[in-house]
Amino acid sequence: MNSSGWIQLILYVGVLLAITKPLGLYLCRVLDANGKTFLDPVFKPLERLTYKLIGVDPKQEHDWKRYAAAMLLFSLVSMLFTYAILRLQAMLPLNPQKLGALSEHLAFNTAASFTTNTNWQSYGGEGTMSYLSQMVALTIHNFVSAAVGIGIAAALVRGIARHTAATIGNFWVDLTRVTYYLLLPICAVLALVLVSQGMIQNFKPFDSAALVEPFTVQVPQVDAGGNAVNGPDGKPAMTDQKIDTQTIVQGPMASQVAIKMLGTNGGGYTNANAAQPFENPTPLSNFLEILAIFAIPSALTYYLGRMVKNQGHGWAVWAAMFALFLAGTLVCWHYEAAGNPNFAALGIDPADGNMEGKEVRFGIFNSALFATITTDASCGAVNSMHDSFTPLGGLIPMLNIQLGEVVFGGVGAGLYGMLIYVVIAVFIAGLMVGRTPEYLGKKIEPYDMKMASFVILVLAFSILGFTAWASVSPMGLPDAAGKATDGTNNAGPHGFSEMLYAYSSCTGNNGSAFAGLTANAPWYDTTLGLATLFGRFAMIVPILALAGSLARKKLVAESAGTFPVSGPLFTSLVVGTVLLVGALTFVPALVLGPVVEHFLMHAGKLF
Amino acid sequence: MKTIAKDILAALVSTLLFAVVLCGLYPVVIWGLSQLLFPHQANGSLIESADRRILGSEWLGQNFTAAKYFHPRPSAAGANGYDAASSSGSNLGPTSQKLIDAVKQRVADYRKENGLAAEALVPCDAVTSSGSGLDPHISVKNALLQASRVATARGQSMEAVKTAIAKFTDAPSLGILGEPGVNVLKLNLALEGSIRD
């Protein structure tokens, strides 16, 4: 944990803090159907045209049920759209590498995963997806799933801010305005800056480079029909293959990467995601990518404060998120810098930390920071391989996801997730002082608590339920996934961690992985796809119900016994609630995976 | 029922409209501006020889094994390493027997190739695979330990090789972000005289 890391951390936090208020004020305008922005001259005509074409009256607001129905129908239709493109990929244009169609289970998994803002990838991007699939089938969800999330957060905030009101906003207006006024312009600027750093943006076929030092490898000999040939000794015959070229991936990457970060989607253009040098060429591009992840979630806390006319509350929520972010970053950084004792025993410089799965240009600090941020939020892009982290370094990303990704969180999803914890926190505070719990002048009643509890339970049920099934079912064994046969999967507690991480990541709509698990098998594709759908929609619907319930309530006057929702006491209570609920739910599973692996690693036990 | 039908229609039309704006117009505008403003980067930062053959990309590492070249990090991309069409890390965990066995072998090889003492500390990046399997860089420490081998194999002075290392070391962005790294492909091409810079 060197001084350069500390300086970079302070710089990151400083810039994040500096953009929170201006971007938050801008969000207030975007999320108001009548709000005026400096981009009106460009986008107002497009916005009007959109309403006209889709037949929506922007002045009309809806109750929570209509909002939820529109959101669900839109998600279903856009998911089918993506599924259809992926299944028909081979017949569609913009496919210079002549890639084939995706299987049913992979197309379902991918469509569910992108619709839910998860971007879990059971495939390797550059070898599976045509330019059209990347650009249309996937990128559309990067935008609209982010816009949906921000819309839901805005609907919940409206529910909190309003009283005796029947409506919480218009889904179509939120979707349209967030997409045009917020996501599109920021992405356009970000994409160009990323290109200046070395990211590709073109439509040409892959290039082929002539290697400076060609080499020869032994490959199994095949006949004209593609069948393996046996030599005279009866064993498969081998033949020399000269490797003298390197394929250089090309395509429209920057436009997609900008929204994948800003929209906290995280789905990589390439298999190695933001570790692949084109996808994250320099430490500056890395800085901008992680700033893009937290920018909107951080600004949304300011939006919350402004809307409920209690800026102290907004900052108290920000502070709770920041405390959890800082703790996670420091723990992850510490254990990655401390490195793997098995490496030190071999004579590797212990000062270098654990560089397995990390890139030289990012080093230990930026890899640990990226891993913490991408899982605090529901982003899931990675610039290093979490699977190769030390056990406790890798525990942080997993725990971040299991806490519900409320540490700034996904765009919109982070705020509405955190507000569920806030409701639970004021409920606990109310019980402690023996009063009916109140939140910003609203009585929190049994119906509200049922909805909040439901959200917490969905998370636990889906993560732990599916992991348990995968652990005991033959379909969840590594060889059912296909990789144990060649021995590349991880055995022992690390194998369990891979499954736990996979269901955490999908339920939490994160999308990062302990990627040693070969998930592109029918059972994993299907269950992981279902986990993404539960994790998204089984949470959003009760959250919208809560928004509707809060909007209808009457205001009660503040009294001396009202628990203040700003200040350090409130922040500590929220942090405590997040940790308590998360810890009680997931500690037993974490002990079986990363914690036990940590002790076995120090005892020198290998698997 | 009527509102549901209306919402389904709105969902259909909006999906198609967003596909046109976000998946058609947006990437094409970014493409146009990128090609205009940053054509070198937007097309893959390709390195070309004097006769216009593509030798590689500044950002993608390549395999080098001969003594006269600097060696990149081990790579898990593709079956033979540095396959830029299938970027990947090893995804082996910290208690994997396979990982520790491989690293042990690499440590021994690294010490032997570079004439290091049996107890000399080996840089971690030299014996571990990167996240992408395409890491274009090695640490400065790693490059300096390889310098005498390369100088001997090429019959060049240590001075000249060390100057080349310094020249192809990418400094942290803005002076503080990230870690310095030596670009192996560019360094080797320069030593070979294939590119001027």
PDB file of C-alpha atoms in Angstrom, chain A residues 283 361, chain B residues 170-181:
ATOM      1  CA  PRO A 283      -4.234   4.329 -16.639  1.00  0.00           C
ATOM      2  CA  ARG A 361      -0.024  -0.679 -16.420  1.00  0.00           C
TER       3      ARG A 361
ATOM      4  CA  ASP B 170       5.426   4.283 -20.661  1.00  0.00           C
ATOM      5  CA  ALA B 171       5.256   6.646 -17.707  1.00  0.00           C
ATOM      6  CA  PRO B 172       2.162   6.781 -15.466  1.00  0.00           C
ATOM      7  CA  SER B 173      -0.657   8.828 -17.079  1.00  0.00           C
ATOM      8  CA  LEU B 174      -0.542  12.487 -15.979  1.00  0.00           C
ATOM      9  CA  GLY B 175       2.495  11.577 -13.907  1.00  0.00           C
ATOM     10  CA  ILE B 176       0.559   9.795 -11.153  1.00  0.00           C
ATOM     11  CA  LEU B 177      -2.021   7.373 -12.539  1.00  0.00           C
ATOM     12  CA  GLY B 178      -1.057   3.729 -12.845  1.00  0.00           C
ATOM     13  CA  GLU B 179       2.373   2.121 -12.972  1.00  0.00           C
ATOM     14  CA  PRO B 180       5.243   2.555 -15.409  1.00  0.00           C
ATOM     15  CA  GLY B 181       5.680  -0.307 -17.871  1.00  0.00           C
TER      16      GLY B 181
END
